[in-house]
Amino acid sequence: MKSKFSFLLLAIFLIFEMNSCATGVQTRNLMFRNNEFAIYSIKRENLKTKSEKTLEKSFAHPVEISEEKILDVLGNLRYKQESSYGNLFLYVFEEADIKEFASDLADGLRKVKPDQILLIVSKYNPVKSVVSHYVRTGFYIWATENTIEILVGEIQTEIPFDEQGNYYDWSKTPDISFEHTPETNFVLPHASFSFKEVDGFKNKRWLVFNKKDLNKLKFEKRKVKSTKEVITSVDSDLTPEKRIESDEEDSVLPD
């Protein structure tokens, strides 16, 4: 009898640990997931902010929004990534990625309660090659009486090969801060939204969309990559930091 009780305690502990690993923080409750997308609800009382005036006490939830409008809201977001090699200007989400999770996100917004916000985690491989990495993007989304707001955390963070196949690995995300934090990438300005001011400065990861203007938002068609550009993108994953140019190769003498 004692051994059965011990086994039951061990099983409960393992289940608890798995849920903790999947959400990162025990106060995040999983609402939905598949192999490449997850939705969590988080109670307002569990969100820590430097100033309580930064974030509303309750929200205008649930939210009715179409899949097409989700593409309009998220599809034009671009970000600047700073690196030692220079600056890159990229889209926060691939169009195909948004279209894959738009239906689930719309369902999540219809189910979220007034005392909760949603945490979204998306995993996507834009190249879809055996040698290319999946990347992860995470963000909070919620609504007030007049706005829909998004606070972006990780943007296109590369997932190691040994973690991208296991949900309990790729879904781990660091907490998203409502304060200004030093980052190497941030969202670029766009006419469709404004940045939230925090302590008198614009937080370039906190986006505020006016509900009155949502009907005016339209997804801006992107330039479709050619096959050559995709191949070049894959090749860059395989290329060492210092490439040997063709003239250098010609200068190498055979043994």
GROMACS .gro file of C-alpha atoms in nm:
model
  255
    1MET     CA    1   0.000   0.000   0.000
    2LYS     CA    2   0.285   0.235   0.090
    3SER     CA    3   0.460   0.169  -0.239
    4LYS     CA    4   0.140   0.247  -0.434
    5PHE     CA    5   0.104   0.577  -0.247
    6SER     CA    6   0.467   0.667  -0.322
    7PHE     CA    7   0.415   0.587  -0.691
    8LEU     CA    8   0.106   0.813  -0.698
    9LEU     CA    9   0.300   1.102  -0.545
   10LEU     CA   10   0.579   1.053  -0.799
   11ALA     CA   11   0.330   1.055  -1.088
   12ILE     CA   12   0.168   1.378  -0.962
   13PHE     CA   13   0.513   1.536  -0.925
   14LEU     CA   14   0.613   1.442  -1.281
   15ILE     CA   15   0.290   1.581  -1.427
   16PHE     CA   16   0.342   1.905  -1.236
   17GLU     CA   17   0.699   1.931  -1.361
   18MET     CA   18   0.592   1.872  -1.722
   19ASN     CA   19   0.334   2.149  -1.699
   20SER     CA   20   0.588   2.382  -1.540
   21CYS     CA   21   0.836   2.315  -1.819
   22ALA     CA   22   0.572   2.370  -2.084
   23THR     CA   23   0.463   2.709  -1.954
   24GLY     CA   24   0.783   2.843  -1.799
   25VAL     CA   25   0.584   2.990  -1.506
   26GLN     CA   26   0.329   2.801  -1.298
   27THR     CA   27   0.072   3.082  -1.326
   28ARG     CA   28   0.038   3.044  -1.703
   29ASN     CA   29  -0.248   2.813  -1.796
   30LEU     CA   30  -0.236   2.628  -2.125
   31MET     CA   31  -0.552   2.682  -2.332
   32PHE     CA   32  -0.449   2.530  -2.665
   33ARG     CA   33  -0.147   2.391  -2.843
   34ASN     CA   34  -0.042   2.198  -3.150
   35ASN     CA   35   0.302   2.112  -3.285
   36GLU     CA   36   0.387   2.472  -3.376
   37PHE     CA   37   0.161   2.704  -3.176
   38ALA     CA   38   0.043   2.754  -2.819
   39ILE     CA   39  -0.199   2.981  -2.632
   40TYR     CA   40  -0.180   3.044  -2.257
   41SER     CA   41  -0.403   3.254  -2.034
   42ILE     CA   42  -0.250   3.461  -1.754
   43LYS     CA   43  -0.447   3.627  -1.477
   44ARG     CA   44  -0.396   4.000  -1.437
   45GLU     CA   45  -0.316   3.954  -1.068
   46ASN     CA   46  -0.013   3.743  -1.164
   47LEU     CA   47   0.136   4.003  -1.398
   48LYS     CA   48   0.411   4.205  -1.231
   49THR     CA   49   0.457   4.565  -1.342
   50LYS     CA   50   0.681   4.838  -1.204
   51SER     CA   51   0.385   5.075  -1.189
   52GLU     CA   52   0.027   4.954  -1.149
   53LYS     CA   53  -0.083   5.241  -1.373
   54THR     CA   54   0.105   5.083  -1.664
   55LEU     CA   55  -0.156   4.811  -1.722
   56GLU     CA   56  -0.532   4.808  -1.673
   57LYS     CA   57  -0.682   4.612  -1.384
   58SER     CA   58  -0.933   4.436  -1.610
   59PHE     CA   59  -0.988   4.402  -1.983
   60ALA     CA   60  -1.261   4.418  -2.249
   61HIS     CA   61  -1.271   4.044  -2.303
   62PRO     CA   62  -1.376   3.828  -2.480
   63VAL     CA   63  -1.286   3.977  -2.821
   64GLU     CA   64  -1.456   3.909  -3.154
   65ILE     CA   65  -1.205   3.935  -3.438
   66SER     CA   66  -1.186   3.755  -3.771
   67GLU     CA   67  -0.894   3.552  -3.902
   68GLU     CA   68  -0.856   3.800  -4.188
   69LYS     CA   69  -0.831   4.091  -3.946
   70ILE     CA   70  -0.563   3.910  -3.745
   71LEU     CA   71  -0.357   3.897  -4.065
   72ASP     CA   72  -0.420   4.271  -4.112
   73VAL     CA   73  -0.304   4.345  -3.756
   74LEU     CA   74   0.004   4.120  -3.744
   75GLY     CA   75   0.103   4.095  -4.109
   76ASN     CA   76   0.264   4.437  -4.149
   77LEU     CA   77   0.480   4.426  -3.836
   78ARG     CA   78   0.851   4.455  -3.908
   79TYR     CA   79   1.145   4.474  -3.672
   80LYS     CA   80   1.502   4.594  -3.670
   81GLN     CA   81   1.763   4.344  -3.558
   82GLU     CA   82   2.098   4.487  -3.462
   83SER     CA   83   2.414   4.279  -3.492
   84SER     CA   84   2.788   4.317  -3.533
   85TYR     CA   85   2.737   4.250  -3.905
   86GLY     CA   86   2.491   4.538  -3.946
   87ASN     CA   87   2.117   4.596  -3.913
   88LEU     CA   88   1.848   4.372  -4.060
   89PHE     CA   89   1.490   4.481  -4.130
   90LEU     CA   90   1.262   4.176  -4.120
   91TYR     CA   91   0.899   4.081  -4.071
   92VAL     CA   92   0.799   3.970  -3.723
   93PHE     CA   93   0.582   3.694  -3.875
   94GLU     CA   94   0.581   3.514  -4.207
   95GLU     CA   95   0.249   3.546  -4.388
   96ALA     CA   96   0.203   3.166  -4.398
   97ASP     CA   97   0.272   3.146  -4.023
   98ILE     CA   98  -0.006   3.395  -3.941
   99LYS     CA   99  -0.252   3.217  -4.167
  100GLU     CA  100  -0.176   2.887  -3.993
  101PHE     CA  101  -0.245   3.014  -3.641
  102ALA     CA  102  -0.504   3.290  -3.710
  103SER     CA  103  -0.803   3.061  -3.654
  104ASP     CA  104  -0.670   2.936  -3.319
  105LEU     CA  105  -0.579   3.288  -3.205
  106ALA     CA  106  -0.928   3.412  -3.294
  107ASP     CA  107  -1.077   3.128  -3.088
  108GLY     CA  108  -0.848   3.212  -2.796
  109LEU     CA  109  -0.957   3.578  -2.800
  110ARG     CA  110  -1.319   3.466  -2.791
  111LYS     CA  111  -1.253   3.253  -2.481
  112VAL     CA  112  -1.026   3.479  -2.275
  113LYS     CA  113  -1.185   3.622  -1.959
  114PRO     CA  114  -1.189   3.987  -1.843
  115ASP     CA  115  -0.927   3.919  -1.574
  116GLN     CA  116  -0.683   3.747  -1.815
  117ILE     CA  117  -0.454   3.824  -2.107
  118LEU     CA  118  -0.318   3.578  -2.362
  119LEU     CA  119   0.041   3.465  -2.411
  120ILE     CA  120   0.108   3.340  -2.764
  121VAL     CA  121   0.406   3.125  -2.866
  122SER     CA  122   0.461   3.050  -3.234
  123LYS     CA  123   0.722   2.816  -3.383
  124TYR     CA  124   0.791   2.843  -3.755
  125ASN     CA  125   1.045   2.736  -4.016
  126PRO     CA  126   1.022   2.981  -4.309
  127VAL     CA  127   1.265   2.788  -4.531
  128LYS     CA  128   1.130   2.441  -4.447
  129SER     CA  129   1.462   2.273  -4.507
  130VAL     CA  130   1.629   1.992  -4.316
  131VAL     CA  131   1.926   2.221  -4.256
  132SER     CA  132   1.731   2.530  -4.149
  133HIS     CA  133   1.625   2.614  -3.796
  134TYR     CA  134   1.280   2.676  -3.654
  135VAL     CA  135   1.238   3.016  -3.491
  136ARG     CA  136   1.014   3.118  -3.202
  137THR     CA  137   0.817   3.438  -3.146
  138GLY     CA  138   0.622   3.515  -2.830
  139PHE     CA  139   0.384   3.797  -2.736
  140TYR     CA  140   0.107   3.905  -2.502
  141ILE     CA  141  -0.221   4.023  -2.652
  142TRP     CA  142  -0.521   4.182  -2.481
  143ALA     CA  143  -0.797   4.438  -2.538
  144THR     CA  144  -0.927   4.745  -2.358
  145GLU     CA  145  -1.248   4.933  -2.434
  146ASN     CA  146  -1.072   5.134  -2.707
  147THR     CA  147  -0.760   4.936  -2.801
  148ILE     CA  148  -0.605   4.605  -2.888
  149GLU     CA  149  -0.255   4.587  -2.743
  150ILE     CA  150   0.040   4.360  -2.813
  151LEU     CA  151   0.358   4.331  -2.610
  152VAL     CA  152   0.626   4.145  -2.804
  153GLY     CA  153   0.886   3.930  -2.630
  154GLU     CA  154   1.114   3.707  -2.834
  155ILE     CA  155   1.121   3.781  -3.206
  156GLN     CA  156   1.236   3.508  -3.444
  157THR     CA  157   1.462   3.346  -3.183
  158GLU     CA  158   1.641   3.046  -3.326
  159ILE     CA  159   1.552   2.715  -3.161
  160PRO     CA  160   1.836   2.460  -3.134
  161PHE     CA  161   1.791   2.146  -3.344
  162ASP     CA  162   1.771   1.920  -3.038
  163GLU     CA  163   1.484   2.126  -2.891
  164GLN     CA  164   1.266   2.212  -3.188
  165GLY     CA  165   1.091   1.874  -3.207
  166ASN     CA  166   0.977   1.858  -2.844
  167TYR     CA  167   0.692   2.083  -2.730
  168TYR     CA  168   0.820   2.090  -2.372
  169ASP     CA  169   1.146   2.235  -2.506
  170TRP     CA  170   1.044   2.478  -2.780
  171SER     CA  171   0.756   2.625  -2.580
  172LYS     CA  172   0.987   2.751  -2.304
  173THR     CA  173   0.993   3.129  -2.327
  174PRO     CA  174   1.143   3.393  -2.100
  175ASP     CA  175   0.902   3.623  -1.919
  176ILE     CA  176   0.799   3.929  -2.119
  177SER     CA  177   0.866   4.253  -1.934
  178PHE     CA  178   0.625   4.546  -1.937
  179GLU     CA  179   0.919   4.777  -1.869
  180HIS     CA  180   1.193   4.899  -2.099
  181THR     CA  181   1.458   4.630  -2.138
  182PRO     CA  182   1.783   4.634  -2.338
  183GLU     CA  183   1.721   4.441  -2.659
  184THR     CA  184   1.904   4.389  -2.987
  185ASN     CA  185   1.579   4.406  -3.183
  186PHE     CA  186   1.260   4.612  -3.169
  187VAL     CA  187   0.948   4.675  -3.375
  188LEU     CA  188   0.961   4.943  -3.645
  189PRO     CA  189   0.700   5.224  -3.644
  190HIS     CA  190   0.394   5.186  -3.867
  191ALA     CA  191   0.086   5.398  -3.931
  192SER     CA  192  -0.142   5.119  -3.804
  193PHE     CA  193  -0.036   5.149  -3.437
  194SER     CA  194   0.135   5.366  -3.178
  195PHE     CA  195   0.392   5.273  -2.916
  196LYS     CA  196   0.292   5.267  -2.550
  197GLU     CA  197   0.472   5.524  -2.337
  198VAL     CA  198   0.633   5.376  -2.026
  199ASP     CA  199   0.798   5.617  -1.782
  200GLY     CA  200   0.781   5.888  -2.046
  201PHE     CA  201   0.956   5.687  -2.321
  202LYS     CA  202   0.809   5.488  -2.609
  203ASN     CA  203   0.834   5.113  -2.554
  204LYS     CA  204   0.907   4.985  -2.906
  205ARG     CA  205   0.780   4.638  -2.821
  206TRP     CA  206   0.442   4.750  -2.686
  207LEU     CA  207   0.201   4.819  -2.972
  208VAL     CA  208  -0.135   4.993  -2.933
  209PHE     CA  209  -0.400   4.951  -3.205
  210ASN     CA  210  -0.707   5.177  -3.194
  211LYS     CA  211  -1.024   4.968  -3.232
  212LYS     CA  212  -1.187   5.244  -3.435
  213ASP     CA  213  -0.914   5.211  -3.697
  214LEU     CA  214  -0.917   4.831  -3.729
  215ASN     CA  215  -1.141   4.837  -4.036
  216LYS     CA  216  -0.886   5.058  -4.210
  217LEU     CA  217  -0.602   4.811  -4.156
  218LYS     CA  218  -0.511   4.607  -4.460
  219PHE     CA  219  -0.241   4.348  -4.503
  220GLU     CA  220   0.027   4.484  -4.735
  221LYS     CA  221   0.132   4.226  -4.992
  222ARG     CA  222   0.496   4.128  -4.971
  223LYS     CA  223   0.751   4.056  -5.236
  224VAL     CA  224   0.758   3.680  -5.292
  225LYS     CA  225   1.106   3.532  -5.264
  226SER     CA  226   1.239   3.367  -5.574
  227THR     CA  227   1.375   3.013  -5.569
  228LYS     CA  228   1.726   3.154  -5.600
  229GLU     CA  229   1.676   3.374  -5.290
  230VAL     CA  230   1.547   3.077  -5.087
  231ILE     CA  231   1.845   2.864  -5.192
  232THR     CA  232   2.077   3.149  -5.094
  233SER     CA  233   1.904   3.166  -4.755
  234VAL     CA  234   1.960   2.794  -4.697
  235ASP     CA  235   2.320   2.825  -4.817
  236SER     CA  236   2.383   3.097  -4.560
  237ASP     CA  237   2.303   2.847  -4.284
  238LEU     CA  238   2.580   2.622  -4.411
  239THR     CA  239   2.837   2.891  -4.478
  240PRO     CA  240   3.117   2.959  -4.225
  241GLU     CA  241   3.158   3.315  -4.096
  242LYS     CA  242   3.444   3.382  -4.336
  243ARG     CA  243   3.361   3.267  -4.687
  244ILE     CA  244   3.629   3.172  -4.938
  245GLU     CA  245   3.567   3.376  -5.249
  246SER     CA  246   3.614   3.222  -5.595
  247ASP     CA  247   3.937   3.408  -5.659
  248GLU     CA  248   4.074   3.282  -5.326
  249GLU     CA  249   3.980   2.927  -5.422
  250ASP     CA  250   4.170   2.967  -5.749
  251SER     CA  251   4.476   3.080  -5.557
  252VAL     CA  252   4.487   2.762  -5.347
  253LEU     CA  253   4.753   2.530  -5.481
  254PRO     CA  254   4.683   2.156  -5.493
  255ASP     CA  255   4.885   1.927  -5.264
   0.00000   0.00000   0.00000
